[in-house]
Short mmCIF file of C-alpha atoms in Angstrom, two decimals:
data_model
loop_
_atom_site.label_atom_id
_atom_site.label_comp_id
_atom_site.label_asym_id
_atom_site.label_seq_id
_atom_site.Cartn_x
_atom_site.Cartn_y
_atom_site.Cartn_z
CA MET X 1 -34.63 -0.23 -4.31
CA PRO X 2 -31.57 2.03 -4.84
CA SER X 3 -29.88 2.10 -8.20
CA ILE X 4 -26.69 0.17 -8.83
CA ILE X 5 -24.63 3.40 -8.93
CA GLU X 6 -26.11 4.54 -5.62
CA SER X 7 -25.39 1.14 -4.08
CA GLN X 8 -21.79 1.25 -5.25
CA GLN X 9 -21.38 4.80 -3.90
CA THR X 10 -22.83 3.72 -0.57
CA GLU X 11 -20.50 0.71 -0.44
CA ARG X 12 -17.48 2.91 -1.15
CA LEU X 13 -18.57 5.34 1.57
CA VAL X 14 -18.95 2.54 4.10
CA SER X 15 -15.61 1.07 3.02
CA HIS X 16 -13.94 4.46 3.55
CA LYS X 17 -15.46 4.79 7.02
CA GLU X 18 -14.35 1.30 7.96
CA SER X 19 -10.82 1.79 6.66
CA SER X 20 -10.39 4.93 8.77
CA GLN X 21 -11.77 3.23 11.84
CA HIS X 22 -9.39 3.04 14.83
CA ILE X 23 -8.99 0.16 17.24
CA THR X 24 -11.02 0.79 20.40
CA THR X 25 -10.90 -0.92 23.79
CA LEU X 26 -14.57 -1.87 23.45
CA GLY X 27 -13.98 -3.32 20.00
CA VAL X 28 -11.06 -5.43 21.20
CA CYS X 29 -13.07 -6.66 24.21
CA ILE X 30 -15.98 -7.72 22.01
CA PHE X 31 -13.69 -9.41 19.49
CA VAL X 32 -11.85 -11.25 22.29
CA THR X 33 -15.19 -12.40 23.74
CA GLY X 34 -16.07 -13.79 20.32
CA ILE X 35 -12.72 -15.60 20.32
CA LEU X 36 -13.59 -17.08 23.72
CA TYR X 37 -16.62 -18.77 22.21
CA TYR X 38 -14.41 -20.15 19.43
CA CYS X 39 -12.06 -21.47 22.13
CA PHE X 40 -15.04 -23.10 23.85
CA ALA X 41 -16.08 -24.69 20.55
CA TYR X 42 -12.52 -26.00 20.19
CA LEU X 43 -12.70 -27.47 23.70
CA LEU X 44 -15.97 -29.20 22.84
CA ARG X 45 -14.44 -30.65 19.71
CA ILE X 46 -11.34 -32.21 21.22
CA TYR X 47 -12.07 -33.14 24.84
CA PRO X 48 -13.32 -36.64 23.87
CA ASN X 49 -9.73 -37.27 22.70
CA ILE X 50 -8.49 -37.15 26.31
CA MET X 51 -11.12 -39.64 27.48
CA GLU X 52 -11.02 -42.14 24.61
CA SER X 53 -10.51 -45.25 26.77
CA GLN X 54 -13.18 -44.11 29.25
CA PHE X 55 -15.65 -43.50 26.41
CA LEU X 56 -14.96 -46.92 24.90
CA GLY X 57 -15.88 -48.53 28.21
CA HIS X 58 -18.69 -46.13 29.13
CA PHE X 59 -20.55 -46.56 25.83
CA HIS X 60 -19.45 -50.20 25.30
CA THR X 61 -18.20 -49.45 21.81
CA THR X 62 -15.16 -49.97 19.54
CA SER X 63 -12.75 -47.55 17.89
CA LEU X 64 -15.23 -47.25 15.02
CA GLY X 65 -17.96 -46.20 17.45
CA TYR X 66 -15.54 -43.75 19.04
CA SER X 67 -14.82 -42.34 15.58
CA PHE X 68 -18.55 -41.76 15.15
CA LEU X 69 -18.66 -39.99 18.52
CA THR X 70 -16.00 -37.53 17.42
CA ASP X 71 -17.32 -37.44 13.86
CA PHE X 72 -20.88 -36.42 14.74
CA TYR X 73 -19.49 -33.04 15.73
CA TYR X 74 -18.46 -32.57 12.10
CA VAL X 75 -21.74 -33.99 10.76
CA ALA X 76 -23.43 -30.84 12.07
CA TYR X 77 -20.46 -28.45 11.97
CA ALA X 78 -19.34 -28.80 8.36
CA PRO X 79 -22.66 -28.69 6.43
CA MET X 80 -23.88 -25.77 8.56
CA GLN X 81 -21.06 -23.40 7.55
CA ILE X 82 -22.85 -21.69 4.65
CA PRO X 83 -26.25 -21.46 6.43
CA VAL X 84 -24.41 -20.07 9.46
CA GLY X 85 -22.88 -17.31 7.34
CA VAL X 86 -26.34 -16.31 6.14
CA THR X 87 -27.82 -16.54 9.66
CA VAL X 88 -25.11 -14.36 11.21
CA ASP X 89 -25.63 -11.72 8.51
CA LYS X 90 -29.40 -11.76 9.06
CA MET X 91 -29.53 -12.01 12.88
CA GLY X 92 -26.36 -10.18 13.83
CA PRO X 93 -23.49 -11.71 15.84
CA ARG X 94 -25.04 -11.13 19.28
CA ARG X 95 -28.22 -13.16 18.80
CA ALA X 96 -26.37 -15.73 16.70
CA LEU X 97 -23.78 -16.33 19.44
CA LEU X 98 -26.37 -16.59 22.21
CA LEU X 99 -28.40 -19.08 20.17
CA ALA X 100 -25.27 -21.06 19.31
CA CYS X 101 -24.07 -21.21 22.91
CA PHE X 102 -27.50 -22.39 24.11
CA ILE X 103 -27.55 -25.18 21.50
CA SER X 104 -24.04 -26.26 22.49
CA LEU X 105 -24.97 -26.32 26.17
CA LEU X 106 -28.02 -28.46 25.42
CA GLY X 107 -25.81 -30.87 23.50
CA VAL X 108 -23.24 -31.05 26.32
CA PHE X 109 -26.00 -31.74 28.85
CA ILE X 110 -27.40 -34.60 26.75
CA PHE X 111 -23.96 -36.04 26.02
CA SER X 112 -22.87 -35.99 29.68
CA SER X 113 -26.14 -37.45 30.98
CA THR X 114 -26.33 -40.74 29.07
CA ASN X 115 -24.47 -44.01 28.57
CA THR X 116 -26.42 -44.87 25.41
CA LEU X 117 -24.37 -44.36 22.26
CA SER X 118 -27.28 -43.22 20.06
CA ILE X 119 -28.32 -40.52 22.55
CA ALA X 120 -24.69 -39.45 22.96
CA LEU X 121 -24.44 -39.09 19.18
CA ALA X 122 -27.47 -36.77 19.26
CA GLY X 123 -25.73 -34.70 21.92
CA ARG X 124 -22.54 -34.49 19.85
CA PHE X 125 -24.63 -33.41 16.85
CA LEU X 126 -26.10 -30.50 18.85
CA ILE X 127 -22.63 -29.59 20.12
CA GLY X 128 -21.37 -29.43 16.53
CA LEU X 129 -24.41 -27.40 15.49
CA GLY X 130 -23.78 -24.76 18.15
CA ALA X 131 -20.04 -24.74 17.53
CA ALA X 132 -20.59 -24.18 13.80
CA PHE X 133 -21.22 -20.48 14.52
CA ALA X 134 -17.92 -19.92 16.35
CA PHE X 135 -15.35 -19.21 13.63
CA VAL X 136 -17.58 -17.27 11.22
CA THR X 137 -19.05 -15.16 14.04
CA ALA X 138 -15.61 -14.32 15.46
CA LEU X 139 -14.51 -13.08 12.03
CA LYS X 140 -17.82 -11.21 11.63
CA LEU X 141 -17.07 -9.37 14.87
CA ALA X 142 -13.59 -8.60 13.52
CA THR X 143 -15.06 -7.00 10.39
CA ILE X 144 -17.44 -4.88 12.51
CA TRP X 145 -15.23 -3.85 15.41
CA LEU X 146 -11.69 -3.81 13.95
CA PRO X 147 -10.20 -1.92 10.99
CA GLN X 148 -10.31 -3.96 7.79
CA THR X 149 -6.51 -3.78 7.44
CA TYR X 150 -6.27 -6.03 10.51
CA PHE X 151 -8.44 -8.81 9.09
CA ALA X 152 -5.57 -11.21 8.24
CA THR X 153 -4.09 -10.65 11.70
CA ALA X 154 -7.51 -11.21 13.28
CA THR X 155 -7.90 -14.49 11.39
CA GLY X 156 -4.53 -15.68 12.68
CA CYS X 157 -5.46 -14.61 16.22
CA VAL X 158 -8.73 -16.56 16.14
CA THR X 159 -6.94 -19.69 14.94
CA GLY X 160 -4.00 -19.17 17.30
CA PHE X 161 -6.14 -18.71 20.40
CA GLY X 162 -8.18 -21.74 19.37
CA MET X 163 -4.96 -23.74 19.46
CA VAL X 164 -4.15 -22.25 22.88
CA ALA X 165 -7.53 -23.49 24.08
CA ALA X 166 -6.76 -26.92 22.63
CA GLY X 167 -3.49 -27.07 24.56
CA PHE X 168 -5.10 -26.11 27.85
CA THR X 169 -7.89 -28.59 27.15
CA GLU X 170 -5.42 -31.46 26.70
CA ILE X 171 -3.48 -30.65 29.88
CA GLY X 172 -6.44 -29.43 31.96
CA PHE X 173 -8.75 -32.35 31.22
CA THR X 174 -5.93 -34.85 31.78
CA HIS X 175 -5.39 -33.29 35.23
CA VAL X 176 -9.12 -33.26 36.08
CA LEU X 177 -9.47 -36.85 34.88
CA GLN X 178 -6.58 -38.03 37.05
CA GLN X 179 -7.44 -35.98 40.14
CA HIS X 180 -11.25 -35.88 40.15
CA GLY X 181 -12.37 -38.73 37.92
CA TYR X 182 -14.31 -39.32 34.73
CA ASN X 183 -17.66 -37.82 35.79
CA ALA X 184 -16.09 -34.51 36.83
CA ALA X 185 -14.26 -34.23 33.50
CA LEU X 186 -17.45 -35.10 31.62
CA ARG X 187 -19.43 -32.31 33.34
CA LEU X 188 -16.74 -29.63 33.20
CA PRO X 189 -17.69 -28.27 29.71
CA LEU X 190 -21.24 -27.69 30.94
CA TYR X 191 -20.10 -25.38 33.75
CA ILE X 192 -17.67 -23.53 31.48
CA GLY X 193 -20.41 -23.03 28.88
CA MET X 194 -22.86 -21.59 31.41
CA LEU X 195 -20.35 -18.94 32.48
CA LEU X 196 -19.55 -18.16 28.84
CA PHE X 197 -23.24 -17.72 27.97
CA LEU X 198 -23.52 -15.06 30.68
CA LEU X 199 -20.37 -13.32 29.39
CA LEU X 200 -21.68 -13.30 25.80
CA PHE X 201 -24.97 -11.81 26.99
CA LEU X 202 -23.22 -9.00 28.87
CA VAL X 203 -20.45 -8.09 26.40
CA ILE X 204 -21.37 -8.81 22.76
CA LYS X 205 -22.93 -5.97 20.74
CA ASP X 206 -23.84 -6.04 17.06
CA LYS X 207 -22.16 -2.79 16.03
CA PRO X 208 -20.61 0.43 17.40
CA PRO X 209 -23.18 3.04 18.55
CA ALA X 210 -22.07 5.50 15.85
CA GLN X 211 -23.04 2.97 13.19
CA GLN X 212 -26.45 2.07 14.58
CA THR X 213 -28.27 4.15 11.94
CA SER X 214 -26.16 5.07 8.97
CA HIS X 215 -24.12 1.89 8.89
CA THR X 216 -27.16 -0.33 9.25
CA GLU X 217 -28.88 1.36 6.37
CA ALA X 218 -25.80 1.24 4.18
CA THR X 219 -25.14 -2.43 4.81
CA SER X 220 -28.69 -3.83 4.96
CA PRO X 221 -28.64 -7.57 4.30
CA LEU X 222 -29.24 -8.96 0.84
CA SER X 223 -32.44 -10.81 0.11
CA PHE X 224 -32.27 -14.60 0.18
CA PHE X 225 -32.74 -14.69 -3.60
CA HIS X 226 -29.75 -12.47 -4.35
CA LEU X 227 -27.64 -14.10 -1.64
CA TRP X 228 -28.31 -17.50 -3.18
CA GLN X 229 -26.99 -16.20 -6.50
CA TYR X 230 -23.74 -15.27 -4.77
CA VAL X 231 -23.54 -18.68 -3.12
CA LYS X 232 -24.00 -20.49 -6.43
CA LEU X 233 -21.26 -18.43 -8.10
CA ILE X 234 -18.87 -19.15 -5.25
CA MET X 235 -19.65 -22.86 -5.28
CA ARG X 236 -18.93 -23.04 -9.02
CA ASN X 237 -15.56 -21.33 -8.71
CA LYS X 238 -12.58 -23.70 -9.18
CA GLN X 239 -10.25 -21.54 -7.11
CA MET X 240 -12.55 -21.81 -4.09
CA TRP X 241 -12.48 -25.61 -4.33
CA LEU X 242 -8.69 -25.63 -4.65
CA ILE X 243 -8.28 -23.30 -1.67
CA GLY X 244 -10.73 -25.36 0.38
CA LEU X 245 -9.02 -28.66 -0.50
CA VAL X 246 -5.56 -27.32 0.39
CA GLY X 247 -6.98 -25.97 3.65
CA ALA X 248 -8.69 -29.28 4.43
CA LEU X 249 -5.53 -31.31 3.80
CA LEU X 250 -3.31 -28.90 5.73
CA TYR X 251 -5.81 -29.02 8.61
CA LEU X 252 -5.89 -32.84 8.83
CA PRO X 253 -3.11 -32.84 11.47
CA SER X 254 -5.56 -30.98 13.71
CA SER X 255 -8.94 -32.42 12.71
CA VAL X 256 -7.68 -36.03 12.61
CA PHE X 257 -4.43 -36.32 14.57
CA LEU X 258 -4.76 -33.80 17.42
CA ASP X 259 -8.52 -34.11 17.81
CA ALA X 260 -8.73 -37.89 18.00
CA TRP X 261 -5.64 -40.08 17.72
CA ALA X 262 -2.56 -38.16 18.93
CA ILE X 263 -2.71 -39.30 22.56
CA SER X 264 -3.38 -42.94 21.70
CA TYR X 265 -0.73 -42.98 18.97
CA LEU X 266 1.98 -41.51 21.21
CA LYS X 267 1.13 -43.98 23.98
CA VAL X 268 1.24 -47.03 21.71
CA ALA X 269 3.84 -46.19 19.05
CA ASP X 270 6.26 -44.12 21.15
CA HIS X 271 5.47 -45.63 24.59
CA PHE X 272 4.59 -42.25 26.13
CA SER X 273 2.72 -42.02 29.42
CA ALA X 274 -0.60 -40.15 29.47
CA ALA X 275 1.14 -37.04 30.83
CA GLN X 276 3.99 -37.29 28.30
CA ALA X 277 1.50 -37.68 25.45
CA ALA X 278 -0.46 -34.63 26.61
CA ASN X 279 2.77 -32.62 26.82
CA GLY X 280 3.78 -33.79 23.35
CA VAL X 281 0.45 -32.63 21.96
CA TRP X 282 0.92 -29.34 23.80
CA MET X 283 4.30 -28.85 22.08
CA MET X 284 2.69 -29.41 18.69
CA LEU X 285 0.04 -26.85 19.60
CA ILE X 286 2.69 -24.34 20.69
CA GLY X 287 4.34 -24.64 17.28
CA TRP X 288 0.97 -24.21 15.57
CA ILE X 289 0.07 -21.24 17.76
CA ILE X 290 3.32 -19.37 17.09
CA SER X 291 3.05 -20.00 13.37
CA SER X 292 -0.63 -18.98 13.26
CA PHE X 293 0.09 -15.60 14.83
CA ILE X 294 2.98 -14.77 12.49
CA ALA X 295 1.59 -16.34 9.28
CA GLY X 296 -0.12 -13.14 8.15
CA MET X 297 3.00 -11.08 8.83
CA LEU X 298 5.19 -13.55 6.90
CA SER X 299 2.69 -13.52 4.05
CA ASP X 300 2.95 -9.74 3.80
CA LEU X 301 6.74 -9.95 4.09
CA PHE X 302 6.96 -12.44 1.20
CA GLY X 303 4.34 -10.51 -0.76
CA SER X 304 2.45 -13.75 -1.31
CA ARG X 305 -0.35 -15.87 0.14
CA LYS X 306 0.59 -18.83 -2.05
CA ILE X 307 4.30 -19.27 -1.27
CA PRO X 308 3.88 -19.70 2.53
CA LEU X 309 1.23 -22.37 1.89
CA MET X 310 3.55 -24.20 -0.52
CA ILE X 311 6.42 -24.17 1.99
CA SER X 312 4.04 -25.12 4.80
CA SER X 313 2.50 -28.15 3.07
CA PHE X 314 5.90 -29.42 1.84
CA CYS X 315 7.50 -29.22 5.30
CA ALA X 316 4.42 -30.75 6.97
CA THR X 317 4.61 -33.69 4.55
CA LEU X 318 8.24 -34.45 5.41
CA ILE X 319 7.80 -34.05 9.17
CA SER X 320 4.63 -36.16 9.35
CA ALA X 321 6.37 -38.92 7.38
CA LEU X 322 9.25 -38.89 9.87
CA LEU X 323 6.87 -39.01 12.84
CA ILE X 324 4.77 -41.86 11.52
CA PHE X 325 7.19 -44.07 9.58
CA SER X 326 10.39 -43.71 11.65
CA HIS X 327 10.89 -46.18 14.49
CA GLY X 328 12.92 -46.00 17.69
CA LEU X 329 13.03 -42.21 17.93
CA SER X 330 13.89 -40.76 21.33
CA SER X 331 11.17 -38.94 23.24
CA THR X 332 13.06 -35.66 22.78
CA THR X 333 13.19 -36.18 19.02
CA VAL X 334 9.48 -37.01 18.86
CA VAL X 335 8.52 -33.92 20.87
CA THR X 336 10.77 -31.74 18.68
CA LEU X 337 9.19 -33.15 15.53
CA LEU X 338 5.73 -32.53 16.99
CA PHE X 339 6.64 -28.88 17.59
CA LEU X 340 7.95 -28.52 14.02
CA PHE X 341 4.88 -30.33 12.67
CA GLY X 342 2.59 -27.82 14.35
CA PHE X 343 4.73 -24.90 13.18
CA ALA X 344 4.60 -26.17 9.58
CA CYS X 345 0.79 -26.32 9.65
CA GLY X 346 0.38 -22.83 11.18
CA PRO X 347 -0.05 -20.85 7.90
CA HIS X 348 -3.35 -22.69 7.36
CA PRO X 349 -5.43 -19.49 8.10
CA LEU X 350 -4.04 -17.98 4.88
CA CYS X 351 -6.61 -20.15 3.10
CA PHE X 352 -9.32 -17.93 4.57
CA THR X 353 -7.44 -14.83 3.44
CA LEU X 354 -7.21 -16.31 -0.07
CA SER X 355 -10.92 -17.10 -0.11
CA LYS X 356 -11.79 -13.56 1.04
CA GLU X 357 -9.47 -11.88 -1.49
CA ASN X 358 -10.88 -13.89 -4.40
CA TRP X 359 -14.24 -12.10 -4.07
CA THR X 360 -15.74 -8.69 -3.52
CA LYS X 361 -16.11 -7.41 0.01
CA LYS X 362 -19.88 -7.86 0.14
CA VAL X 363 -19.61 -11.67 -0.19
CA SER X 364 -16.37 -12.24 1.71
CA GLY X 365 -18.24 -13.78 4.65
CA THR X 366 -19.96 -16.31 2.42
CA ALA X 367 -16.65 -17.10 0.70
CA ILE X 368 -14.96 -17.71 4.07
CA ALA X 369 -17.86 -19.90 5.21
CA PHE X 370 -17.65 -21.99 2.02
CA ALA X 371 -13.89 -22.49 2.46
CA ASN X 372 -14.45 -23.47 6.09
CA PHE X 373 -17.13 -25.93 4.97
CA ILE X 374 -14.68 -27.76 2.70
CA ILE X 375 -11.95 -27.67 5.36
CA MET X 376 -14.19 -29.19 8.01
CA MET X 377 -15.44 -31.85 5.59
CA GLY X 378 -11.87 -33.16 5.47
CA GLY X 379 -12.06 -34.28 9.09
CA LEU X 380 -15.59 -35.58 8.61
CA ILE X 381 -14.52 -37.86 5.74
CA ILE X 382 -11.09 -39.02 6.92
CA GLN X 383 -11.90 -39.63 10.61
CA PRO X 384 -14.12 -42.72 10.11
CA ILE X 385 -11.74 -44.07 7.45
CA ILE X 386 -8.94 -44.10 10.02
CA GLY X 387 -11.23 -45.73 12.59
CA LYS X 388 -12.26 -48.38 10.06
CA THR X 389 -8.62 -49.03 9.10
CA LEU X 390 -7.74 -49.51 12.77
CA ASN X 391 -10.59 -51.96 13.21
CA ASN X 392 -9.52 -53.93 10.14
CA GLY X 393 -5.99 -54.29 11.53
CA TRP X 394 -7.13 -55.36 15.00
CA HIS X 395 -5.80 -58.78 16.08
CA GLY X 396 -8.53 -59.66 18.58
CA THR X 397 -6.70 -58.58 21.75
CA PHE X 398 -8.49 -56.88 24.67
CA THR X 399 -7.31 -55.12 27.81
CA HIS X 400 -8.46 -56.40 31.21
CA THR X 401 -11.29 -53.84 31.02
CA GLY X 402 -12.50 -55.15 27.65
CA ILE X 403 -11.06 -52.38 25.43
CA ARG X 404 -9.45 -53.32 22.12
CA VAL X 405 -5.66 -53.22 21.92
CA TYR X 406 -4.01 -51.85 18.78
CA THR X 407 -0.37 -52.29 17.79
CA PRO X 408 2.03 -49.59 16.57
CA HIS X 409 1.73 -51.10 13.09
CA ASP X 410 -2.06 -50.61 13.20
CA PHE X 411 -1.61 -46.90 13.95
CA VAL X 412 1.11 -46.44 11.32
CA THR X 413 -1.12 -48.00 8.66
CA SER X 414 -4.10 -45.85 9.63
CA LEU X 415 -2.26 -42.54 10.05
CA ALA X 416 -0.42 -42.93 6.73
CA PHE X 417 -3.31 -40.81 5.41
CA LEU X 418 -1.61 -37.76 6.95
CA PRO X 419 1.62 -37.53 4.90
CA CYS X 420 -0.22 -38.71 1.77
CA GLY X 421 -2.89 -36.03 2.17
CA LEU X 422 -0.36 -33.31 2.93
CA PHE X 423 1.64 -34.19 -0.19
CA ILE X 424 -1.52 -33.91 -2.30
CA GLY X 425 -2.13 -30.51 -0.69
CA PHE X 426 1.40 -29.44 -1.62
CA VAL X 427 0.79 -30.36 -5.27
CA LEU X 428 -2.53 -28.47 -5.30
CA THR X 429 -0.91 -25.25 -4.06
CA PHE X 430 0.78 -24.89 -7.47
CA PHE X 431 -2.66 -24.36 -9.03
CA ILE X 432 -3.87 -21.69 -6.56
CA ARG X 433 -3.98 -18.16 -7.97
CA GLU X 434 -2.03 -15.51 -6.05
CA THR X 435 -4.27 -12.79 -4.54
CA TYR X 436 -1.83 -10.61 -2.58
CA LYS X 437 -2.55 -6.95 -3.48
CA LYS X 438 -4.13 -8.05 -6.75
CA LYS X 439 -7.62 -7.11 -7.81
CA PRO X 440 -9.61 -10.38 -7.89
CA ASN X 441 -10.37 -11.52 -11.42
CA GLU X 442 -13.82 -12.70 -10.39
CA ALA X 443 -14.91 -9.39 -8.85
CA LYS X 444 -16.03 -7.65 -12.04
CA LYS X 445 -17.73 -10.80 -13.36
CA LEU X 446 -19.52 -11.21 -10.04
CA ASN X 447 -20.76 -7.62 -9.94
CA ASP X 448 -21.90 -7.75 -13.58
CA ARG X 449 -23.86 -10.95 -13.04
CA ILE X 450 -25.46 -9.86 -9.77
CA ASN X 451 -26.32 -6.42 -11.17
CA LYS X 452 -28.06 -8.15 -14.07
CA LEU X 453 -30.01 -10.28 -11.60
CA VAL X 454 -31.03 -7.16 -9.68
CA ALA X 455 -32.22 -5.55 -12.92
CA ASP X 456 -34.10 -8.69 -13.98
CA ASN X 457 -35.73 -9.14 -10.55
CA PRO X 458 -36.74 -5.67 -9.33
CA LYS X 459 -39.51 -7.15 -7.18
CA ASP X 460 -37.71 -9.94 -5.43
CA PRO X 461 -40.30 -12.10 -3.58
CA TYR X 462 -37.67 -13.22 -1.04
CA VAL X 463 -36.75 -9.79 0.33
#
């Protein structure tokens, strides 16, 4: 085992090589292919939203059962974030992505081939398990194939293109559903996934050819024992919990509203048609997309990661309150507010930048995965609460097809969680420590503690 000084010298050498790295066409192609899998994972997450009424009839269930259908994605996705970070580091992004895509395809096949709710839940679980690799692996490819100075921009691009995929999913699946029927829409993700698996196999590479030897040796993965020490330190850090909670609350408009209830809410509360509701959601996504792409640039312009998040959460609180609690708004006003709502939530990726900058480079992936774990848990926890609240407010009315009918008041009561959660997120931003161009306070403590562990465990049995 190399000495601590030698390890630090090697890390500095690798860091220097990476910082001088130029953007290459191959690197961009590989990174974009990784983004495509993230877009596919986004599609898999939200397409049940477009077919809510069909699912309620197909599986003979209620809004609570529908909440479980959407929620089982998160049951696998959220808890797997930290193990996924370790797996990607051990296996490399190529094998990890191929495995993830295969698992997702298996889940889609099961989900689209049954009308039994319990089997469909198993399919959604597998879909979430495969999709859990998407975000972390895309950022892993960014760290390998792009200069490190572009990491914040890359994070915004991943999130932004995910939102683009969400917009096309809403509009595209609505069109397929209307023109070709429920079964065609249900099978469509399977065909898309098969083409994507082939593309991943042909394009994704683990590292540039010039780094196949020297870089691999310099950045050999940590043993499970030492990696677990890093994970425990990160999990005990208060700043990581604050960043994760702010990210989770600021992401609720996506994980709860856009993913599950936006279409139904706009139809019932604002009397939108299916096409109008899909277009309204698309406008919210456009706002989110624009903001995601420019969030990193604005953060650098302000010289702060914290201030954009404070402004973002405050504005999102006000706009969501107007959308949910105001009555009789014109369709133009609602669509405008949806656009502004999405724009206000766009700086959300800065939470990943904060989590990365709070730790040394060698554990940045684990830190990002932990933040993403907390963020995804927000949707996992709040989604069934909203479904349960809707069920409690139901007045016993059915449509002619046997589907429960909810009133605007039912939706307002349930979705009141959004402005309340966003306001809590705004308050929490005051306690987040600024990291812009500041050496992280935890870095020296982390290195000292891990170096002591290395010295105390020279013969690690888990290498």
